[in-house]
Each structure stands twice: as C-alpha cells, then as structure tokens.
Coordinates of C-alpha atoms in Angstrom, one line a residue:
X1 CA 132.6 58.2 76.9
X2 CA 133.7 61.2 77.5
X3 CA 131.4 64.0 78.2
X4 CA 131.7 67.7 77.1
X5 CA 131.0 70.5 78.9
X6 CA 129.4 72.7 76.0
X7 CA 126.9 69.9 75.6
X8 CA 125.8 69.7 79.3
X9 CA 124.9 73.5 78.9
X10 CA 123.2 73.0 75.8
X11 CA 121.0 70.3 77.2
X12 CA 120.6 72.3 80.3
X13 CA 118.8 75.0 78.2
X14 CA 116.1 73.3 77.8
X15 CA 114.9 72.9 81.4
X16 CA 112.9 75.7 83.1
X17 CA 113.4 77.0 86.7
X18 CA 110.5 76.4 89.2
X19 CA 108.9 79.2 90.0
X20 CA 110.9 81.7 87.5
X21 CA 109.7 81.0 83.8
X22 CA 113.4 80.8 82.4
X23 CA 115.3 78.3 81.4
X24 CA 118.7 77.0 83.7
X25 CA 121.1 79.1 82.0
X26 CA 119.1 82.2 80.7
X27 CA 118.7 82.8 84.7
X28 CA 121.9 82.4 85.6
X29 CA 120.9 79.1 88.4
X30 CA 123.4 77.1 86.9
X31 CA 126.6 77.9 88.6
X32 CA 129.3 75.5 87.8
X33 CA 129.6 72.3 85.8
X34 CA 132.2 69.9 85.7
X35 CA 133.3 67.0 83.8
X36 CA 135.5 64.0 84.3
X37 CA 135.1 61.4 81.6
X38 CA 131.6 60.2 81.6
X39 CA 130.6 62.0 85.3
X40 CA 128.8 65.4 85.7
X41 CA 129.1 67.3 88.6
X42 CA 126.1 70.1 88.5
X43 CA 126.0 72.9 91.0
X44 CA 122.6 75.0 90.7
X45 CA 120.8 78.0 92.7
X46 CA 117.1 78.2 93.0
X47 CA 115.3 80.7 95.1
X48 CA 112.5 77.9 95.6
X49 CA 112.7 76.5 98.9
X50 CA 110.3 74.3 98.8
X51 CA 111.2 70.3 98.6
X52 CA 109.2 69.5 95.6
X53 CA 111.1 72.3 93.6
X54 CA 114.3 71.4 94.8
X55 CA 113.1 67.2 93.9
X56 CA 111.9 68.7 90.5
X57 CA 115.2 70.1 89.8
X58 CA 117.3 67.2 90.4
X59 CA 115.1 64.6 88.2
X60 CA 114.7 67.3 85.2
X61 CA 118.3 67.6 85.5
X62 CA 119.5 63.9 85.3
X63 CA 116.7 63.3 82.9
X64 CA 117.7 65.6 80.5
X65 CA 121.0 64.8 80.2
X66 CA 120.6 61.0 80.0
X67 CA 118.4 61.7 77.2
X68 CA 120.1 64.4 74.9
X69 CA 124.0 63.8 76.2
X70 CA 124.6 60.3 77.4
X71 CA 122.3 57.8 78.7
X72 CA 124.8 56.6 80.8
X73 CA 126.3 59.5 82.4
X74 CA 126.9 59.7 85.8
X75 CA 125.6 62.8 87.4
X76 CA 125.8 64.7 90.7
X77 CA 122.9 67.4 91.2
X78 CA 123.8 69.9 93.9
X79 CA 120.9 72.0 94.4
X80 CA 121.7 74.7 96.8
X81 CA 118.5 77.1 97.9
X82 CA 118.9 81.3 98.0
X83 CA 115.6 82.5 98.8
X84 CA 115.6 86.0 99.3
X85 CA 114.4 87.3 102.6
X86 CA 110.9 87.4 103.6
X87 CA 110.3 91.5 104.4
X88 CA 108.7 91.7 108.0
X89 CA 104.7 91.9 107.7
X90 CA 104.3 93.6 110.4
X91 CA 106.8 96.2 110.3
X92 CA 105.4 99.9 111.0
X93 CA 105.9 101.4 107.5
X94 CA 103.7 102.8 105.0
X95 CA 101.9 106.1 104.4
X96 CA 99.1 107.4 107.0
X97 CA 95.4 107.9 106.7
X98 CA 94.8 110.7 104.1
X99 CA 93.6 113.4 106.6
X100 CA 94.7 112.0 109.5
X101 CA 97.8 112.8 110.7
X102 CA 97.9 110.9 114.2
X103 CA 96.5 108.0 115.6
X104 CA 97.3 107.6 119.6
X105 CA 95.3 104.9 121.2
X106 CA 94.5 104.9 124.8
X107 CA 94.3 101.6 126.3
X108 CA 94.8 100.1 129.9
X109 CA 94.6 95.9 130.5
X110 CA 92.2 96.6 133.7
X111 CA 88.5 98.6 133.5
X112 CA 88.2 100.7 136.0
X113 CA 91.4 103.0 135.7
X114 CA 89.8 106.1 134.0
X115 CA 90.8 105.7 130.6
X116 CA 88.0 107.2 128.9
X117 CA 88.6 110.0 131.6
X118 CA 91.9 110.3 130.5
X119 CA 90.9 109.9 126.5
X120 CA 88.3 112.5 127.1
X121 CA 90.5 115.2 128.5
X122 CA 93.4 114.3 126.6
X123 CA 91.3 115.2 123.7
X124 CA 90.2 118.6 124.9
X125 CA 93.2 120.0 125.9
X126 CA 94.3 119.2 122.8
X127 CA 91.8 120.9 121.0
X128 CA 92.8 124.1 123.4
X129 CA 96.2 123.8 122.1
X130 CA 94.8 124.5 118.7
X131 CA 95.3 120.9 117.2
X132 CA 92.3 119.6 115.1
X133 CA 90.9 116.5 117.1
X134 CA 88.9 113.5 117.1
X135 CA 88.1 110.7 119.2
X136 CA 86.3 107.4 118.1
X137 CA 84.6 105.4 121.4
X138 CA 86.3 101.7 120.5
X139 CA 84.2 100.7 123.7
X140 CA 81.8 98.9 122.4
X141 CA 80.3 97.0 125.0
X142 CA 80.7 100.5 127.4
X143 CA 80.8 103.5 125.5
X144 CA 81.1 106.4 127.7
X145 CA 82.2 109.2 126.1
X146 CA 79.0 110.7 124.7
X147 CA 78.0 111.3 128.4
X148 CA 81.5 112.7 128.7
X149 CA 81.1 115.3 125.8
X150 CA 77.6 116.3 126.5
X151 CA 76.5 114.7 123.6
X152 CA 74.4 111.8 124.9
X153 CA 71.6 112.6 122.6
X154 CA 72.8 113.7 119.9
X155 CA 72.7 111.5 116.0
X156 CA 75.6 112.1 113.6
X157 CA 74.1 113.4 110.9
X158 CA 74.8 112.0 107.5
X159 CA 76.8 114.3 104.7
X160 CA 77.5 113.7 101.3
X161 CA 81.3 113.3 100.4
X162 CA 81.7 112.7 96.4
X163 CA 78.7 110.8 95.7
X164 CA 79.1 108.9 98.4
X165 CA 77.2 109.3 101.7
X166 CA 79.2 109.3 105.1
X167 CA 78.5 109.5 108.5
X168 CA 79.5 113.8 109.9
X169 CA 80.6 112.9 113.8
X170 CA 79.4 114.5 116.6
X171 CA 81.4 117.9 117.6
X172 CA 81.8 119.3 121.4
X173 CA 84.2 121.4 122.7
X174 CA 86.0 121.5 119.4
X175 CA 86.4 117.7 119.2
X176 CA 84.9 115.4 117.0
X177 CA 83.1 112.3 117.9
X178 CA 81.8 108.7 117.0
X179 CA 80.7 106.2 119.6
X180 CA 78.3 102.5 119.5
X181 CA 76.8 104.8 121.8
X182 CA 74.8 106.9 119.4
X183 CA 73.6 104.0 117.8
X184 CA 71.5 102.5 120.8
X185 CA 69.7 103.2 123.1
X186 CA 70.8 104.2 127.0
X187 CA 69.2 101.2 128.2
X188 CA 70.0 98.8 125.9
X189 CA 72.7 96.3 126.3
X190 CA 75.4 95.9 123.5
X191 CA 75.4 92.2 123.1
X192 CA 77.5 91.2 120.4
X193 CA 80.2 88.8 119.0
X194 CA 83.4 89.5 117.7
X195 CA 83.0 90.1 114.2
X196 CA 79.9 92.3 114.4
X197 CA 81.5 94.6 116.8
X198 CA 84.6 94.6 114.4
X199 CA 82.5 95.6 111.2
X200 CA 80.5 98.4 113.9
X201 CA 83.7 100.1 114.7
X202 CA 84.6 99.7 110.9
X203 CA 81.8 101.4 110.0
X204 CA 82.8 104.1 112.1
X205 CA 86.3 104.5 110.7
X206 CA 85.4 103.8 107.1
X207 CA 82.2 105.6 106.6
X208 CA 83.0 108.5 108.5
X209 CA 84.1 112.2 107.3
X210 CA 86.2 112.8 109.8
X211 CA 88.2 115.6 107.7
X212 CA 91.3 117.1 108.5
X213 CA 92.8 116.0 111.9
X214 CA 96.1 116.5 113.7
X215 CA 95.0 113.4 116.0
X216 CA 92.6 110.9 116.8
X217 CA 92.3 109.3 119.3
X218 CA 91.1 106.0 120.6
X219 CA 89.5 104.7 123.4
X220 CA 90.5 101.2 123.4
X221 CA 88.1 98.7 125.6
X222 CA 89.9 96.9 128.8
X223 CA 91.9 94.0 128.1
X224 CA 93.8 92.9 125.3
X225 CA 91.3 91.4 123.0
X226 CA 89.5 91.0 119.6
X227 CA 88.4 94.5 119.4
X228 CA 92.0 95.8 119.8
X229 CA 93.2 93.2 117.2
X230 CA 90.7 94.6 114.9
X231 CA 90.7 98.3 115.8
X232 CA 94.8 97.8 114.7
X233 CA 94.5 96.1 111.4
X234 CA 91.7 98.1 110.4
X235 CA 94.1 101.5 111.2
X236 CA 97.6 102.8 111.1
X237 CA 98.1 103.2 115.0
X238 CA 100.9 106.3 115.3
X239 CA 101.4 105.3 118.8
X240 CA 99.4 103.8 122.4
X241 CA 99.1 105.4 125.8
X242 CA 98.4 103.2 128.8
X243 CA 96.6 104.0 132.0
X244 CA 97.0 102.3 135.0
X245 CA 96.4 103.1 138.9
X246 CA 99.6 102.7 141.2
X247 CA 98.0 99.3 142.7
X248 CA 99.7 95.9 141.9
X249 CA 96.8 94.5 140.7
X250 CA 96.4 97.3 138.1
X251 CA 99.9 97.4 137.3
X252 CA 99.8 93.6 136.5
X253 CA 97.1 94.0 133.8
X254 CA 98.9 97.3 132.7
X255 CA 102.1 95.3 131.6
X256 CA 99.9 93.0 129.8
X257 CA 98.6 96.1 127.8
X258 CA 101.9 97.0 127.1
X259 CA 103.1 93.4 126.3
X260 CA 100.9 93.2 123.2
X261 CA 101.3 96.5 121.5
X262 CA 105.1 95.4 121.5
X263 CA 104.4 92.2 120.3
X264 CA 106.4 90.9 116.8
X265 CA 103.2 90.6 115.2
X266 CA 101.8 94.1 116.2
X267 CA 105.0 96.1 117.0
X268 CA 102.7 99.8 117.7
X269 CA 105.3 101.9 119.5
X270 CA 104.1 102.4 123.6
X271 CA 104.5 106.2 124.1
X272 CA 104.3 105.8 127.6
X273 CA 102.7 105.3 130.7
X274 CA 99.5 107.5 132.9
X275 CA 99.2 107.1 136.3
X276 CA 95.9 108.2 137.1
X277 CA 94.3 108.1 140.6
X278 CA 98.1 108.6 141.5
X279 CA 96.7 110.0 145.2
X280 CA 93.7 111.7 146.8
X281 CA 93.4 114.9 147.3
X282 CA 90.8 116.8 149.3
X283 CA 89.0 119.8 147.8
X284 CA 89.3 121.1 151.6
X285 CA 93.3 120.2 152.1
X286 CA 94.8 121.1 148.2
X287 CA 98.3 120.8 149.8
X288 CA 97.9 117.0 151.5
X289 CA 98.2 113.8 149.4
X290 CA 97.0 110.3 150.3
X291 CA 98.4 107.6 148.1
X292 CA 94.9 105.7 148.6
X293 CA 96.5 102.8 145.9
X294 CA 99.7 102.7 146.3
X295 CA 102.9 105.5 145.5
X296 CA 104.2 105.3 142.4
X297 CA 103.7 102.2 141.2
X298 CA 103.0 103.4 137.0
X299 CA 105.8 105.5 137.2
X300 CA 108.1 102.5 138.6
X301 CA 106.2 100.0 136.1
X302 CA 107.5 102.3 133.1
X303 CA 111.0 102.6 134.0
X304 CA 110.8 98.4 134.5
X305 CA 109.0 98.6 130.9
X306 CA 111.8 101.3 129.4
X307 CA 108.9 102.8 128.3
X308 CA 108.1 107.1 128.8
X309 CA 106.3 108.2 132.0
X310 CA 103.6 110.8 130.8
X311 CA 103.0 111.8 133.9
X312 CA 100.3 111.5 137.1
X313 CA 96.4 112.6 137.8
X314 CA 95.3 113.0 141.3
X315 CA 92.0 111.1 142.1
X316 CA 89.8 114.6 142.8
X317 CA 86.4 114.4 143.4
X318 CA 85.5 117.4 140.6
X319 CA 87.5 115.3 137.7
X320 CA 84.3 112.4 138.2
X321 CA 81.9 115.2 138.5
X322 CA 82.9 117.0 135.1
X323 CA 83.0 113.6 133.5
X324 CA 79.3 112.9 134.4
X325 CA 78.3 116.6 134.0
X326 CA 79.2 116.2 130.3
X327 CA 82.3 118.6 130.5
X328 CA 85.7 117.6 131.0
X329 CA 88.1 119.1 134.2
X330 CA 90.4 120.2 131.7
X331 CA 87.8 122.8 130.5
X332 CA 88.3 124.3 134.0
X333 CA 90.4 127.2 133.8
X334 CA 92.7 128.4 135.8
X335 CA 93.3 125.5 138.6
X336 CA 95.4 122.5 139.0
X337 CA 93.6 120.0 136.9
X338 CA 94.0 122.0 133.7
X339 CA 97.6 122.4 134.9
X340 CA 98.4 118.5 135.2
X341 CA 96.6 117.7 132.0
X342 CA 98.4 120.6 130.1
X343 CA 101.6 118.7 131.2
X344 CA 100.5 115.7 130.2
X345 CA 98.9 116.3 126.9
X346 CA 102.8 118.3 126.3
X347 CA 104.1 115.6 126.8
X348 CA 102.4 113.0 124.7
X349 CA 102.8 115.6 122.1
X350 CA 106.5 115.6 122.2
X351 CA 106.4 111.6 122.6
X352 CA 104.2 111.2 119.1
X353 CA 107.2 114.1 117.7
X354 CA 109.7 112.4 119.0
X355 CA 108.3 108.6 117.5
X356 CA 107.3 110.5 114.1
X357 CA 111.4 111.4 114.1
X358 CA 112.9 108.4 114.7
X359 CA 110.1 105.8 113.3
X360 CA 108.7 105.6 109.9
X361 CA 105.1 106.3 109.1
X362 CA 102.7 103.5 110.8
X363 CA 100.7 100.9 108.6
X364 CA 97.5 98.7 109.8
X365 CA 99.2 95.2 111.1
X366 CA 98.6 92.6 109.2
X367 CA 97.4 88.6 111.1
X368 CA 97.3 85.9 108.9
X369 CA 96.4 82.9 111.3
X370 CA 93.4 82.2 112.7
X371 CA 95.1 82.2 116.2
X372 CA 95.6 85.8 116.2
X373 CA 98.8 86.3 118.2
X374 CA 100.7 84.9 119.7
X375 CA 102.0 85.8 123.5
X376 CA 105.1 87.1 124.0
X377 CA 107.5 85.2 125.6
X378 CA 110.0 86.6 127.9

C-alpha cells in the first residue's frame, strides 16, 4: 500500500505534545514527513527532555498511524529534543530591597582580624559622609558591635509600620543598629543550631524598620558557613569586603572567604580586599612602622585574587581602645586614623559605584540542594 502524506498529518492531529497541551501539528513539532510506498519517515521536535516523553512520543506516534492509516505501515520516529535554555538561578539580577539601596557585607575566613572593627568604622565614616547607614551584627555566636557603638544596653524599641508592628534599631553616631546582642544577656552564651540562628537574623532583617538607607552593612561571622549561606539567600548582597591581616595563615583563610562569594552558586561580586593590622605603629614614634605580621601580604593576595585593594589600617593601640570605649577611631578628628579610614570608606564607595555601573541590581541566591554548595574547584 501506498501511503499518503495528507493522511499521516491528519492522523498526527490527533496526538498531543508532552508537556505542551497541543496537538503534533497545531505546535508546529512535526517537522518533516516522508513517504515511500508503505514506509513513514517522521522527524519531530519536543522541548521535553526527559526519556519518558521522548518514549511517549514514539509509541503515540506508531500507534496512531497503524490504527487510522495503515496497520502495516512501516514507520521511522525521529525524535529530536530542543529544550530551551535553563536561565542561571543564581545570576545577580533583580530589583533591591525597597529602602535599601546597598548591601556590602564585611566578612573575613579567620576571627581575629578586626572585622567588626573595620564594619564598625566603616559605618561611621560613612555616616560622616552624609550617607544614611545601617549595620546588622550577623555574629551571632559573638556580637560585638553594641559594645562598639555605645549601645550595650540599650532595647530596640518596637514601632508600628501599617498595622504591623516592627522592631525600630538602635541609633549611635548617626548609624542604625540590630545585633543577637540586644536580645541576651552579656553573660549568656548564644548556643544555637543552624536554623534558629538563621530565623534570628531573619527576624532582624524582616521585622525591622530600617527606613531609608544608602547602605547597610554586614558583619558576617568568621568562616564560610551556614549563617553566611543564610544571611545571602535571605538578602540581595550589592557587594562583600574581606579583611585579612598580612600573615599567611590569615591570608589562607582570606582566599577561602573570597572563594565562596565567587562561587557559581553564589556569584556576590568581591569589592576588594582590607589589610588591617598592616604594621604597628607607636603612639610615641608616628613616623616608624613594624610589619609585626608580615608586609603586604592582603595587598599581594588581591592582586593574585584580581580582586580591588581597599586599602591598609595600621595596628594602633587607640583604634582597640575606641572600639572598647564604645566610640569608634574614625570619630577622632583631625589625626591619621580618620585619614586612613576616609580613604578607605572612598574607596569602597567608588567600588559599590563602580559594581552598580557595570552589574545589574543584586537578587538573594537561590540553593536548592540540601548540600548547600558546592567548593569551587580550581
């Protein structure tokens, strides 16, 4: 028997794609047919990729035409698959936090290194330059930066924002505040797992009126951790800072910081890196500089990275003293300290204008295993 081409398409009518609710030719998967005698040779496109769809295809196909063409036809499915392009989940896109125009977390991979130091005066300079700022303490199992602020003993008080009632931070120094540290007591001991730490810090993003703010920012715990997973799929990170000393063992963890906010899965742009403790210098010898742990070794570990160099602290015995006195060396006016944090805080301003140029607005990462993420493999 000979078979007819017309009647192939007919009978082909009547099967449905998987997965698209029309039939074969209403959506355009059937791309060629041919005939010779009694042999069909039929060339489909399914978006599908799966085996079972593709399988499905195939018997619907033969059985269909065995049954309303010829019984004894000979047919030749060729089912080719064109499934369009899976769009990156984590790719930093999206709008921002209503109100909050900057995110900038400040992380390092080793405790120790100052970076609620840094976070802390970071913030307040800042705030000097006339930017509207905030910082949430992400430390949960150290929060420092009441102390820091003054504001040890102070409660955020609660406010009511359109019915709904929200937590008003803590303001020093013309920069708002939320910390664990509010929420317990100085001697008591933070001992919690994973997810209650993660709904805490929720808590404190969520069902807080932070208001208008030019940036936040974040001090990160040590490491590269839960809390860090959950701080960045909770929040739109604009951007991270990393502090490290110059030492090797510092540096080591340092890269490791860096390593995960460039993973696939999180992809945060690094703004660069602090060197802090970058040498000692004597309140009684200003001029003299002893490279106590190490020379350079940030400012090296950045260009290694091809990541920014924000620029170097001294270790200086009044930066530890204004950070336990409850008011930040970048308050002082008129010395060296507020000097070198002016020049850094410039320049991680131009770094977040410079990523806000060439990147599009951040979204919170999304992780869908269980695993987490992976580690990056070089």
């Amino acid at each position: 028997m000979k078979l007819n081409k017309q009647d192939i398409l007919k009978a082909l009518e009547s099967i449905t794609v998987p997965g698209e609710g029309m039939n074969m030719i209403e959506s355009k998967a059937v791309k060629n047919v041919i005939t010779f005698g009694d042999e069909v040779i039929v060339d489909i496109t399914i978006t599908n990729p799966s085996l079972q769809a593709k399988k499905r295809v195939e018997v619907d196909i033969l059985k269909t035409i065995h049954e309303q063409v010829y019984e004894k036809a000979k047919i030749t499915v060729n089912v080719k698959v064109d499934a369009p392009a899976k769009p990156k989940a984590n790719v930093i896109k999206g709008n921002p936090i209503p109100g909050i125009q900057n995110i900038v977390a400040v992380a390092s991979g080793k405790g120790g290194v100052g970076k609620s130091t840094v976070t802390a005066n970071l913030a307040v300079t800042l705030a000097k330059m006339g930017f509207k700022v905030g910082v949430l303490d992400a430390d949960i199992y150290g929060p420092s930066i009441p102390i820091m602020f003054d504001v040890e003993s102070e409660r955020p008080l609660a406010v009511n924002i359109e019915g709904k009632s929200k937590m008003k931070p803590v303001e020093n120094y013309g920069v708002k505040v939320l910390s664990i540290g509010f929420f317990t007591k100085p001697d008591q001991a933070v001992v919690w797992r994973g997810p209650m730490a993660a709904k805490a810090l929720n808590q404190m993003i969520f069902d807080a009126h932070w208001g208008e703010l030019d940036f936040m920012l974040i001090d990160l715990p040590p490491g590269t951790g839960d809390i860090h997973l959950s701080i960045m799929q909770s929040l739109p990170i604009t951007g991270a800072v990393v502090v490290s000393t110059p030492q090797n063992v510092a540096l080591a963890d340092a890269k490791k910081g860096v390593a995960m906010f460039q993973q696939d899965s999180i992809n945060v742009p690094v703004l660069g890196i602090i060197e802090n403790m970058a040498y000692f210098t004597p309140a009684e010898l200003p001029d003299n500089k002893y490279f106590i742990f190490g020379k350079e070794g940030a400012q090296n570990l950045s260009e290694d990275l091809k990541v920014p160099f924000l620029g170097e602290l001294p270790l200086v015995q009044s930066i530890r003293e204004a950070g336990d006195a409850g008011r930040p060396a970048a308050l002082q006016t008129a010395t060296p300290l507020e000097q070198a944090f002016e020049k850094l805080t410039q320049n991680v301003v131009e770094e977040v204008v410079r990523r806000n140029d060439d990147l599009p607005p951040t979204e919170a990462i999304k992780i869908t295993t269980m695993a987490g993420c992976s580690a990056v493999k070089k």
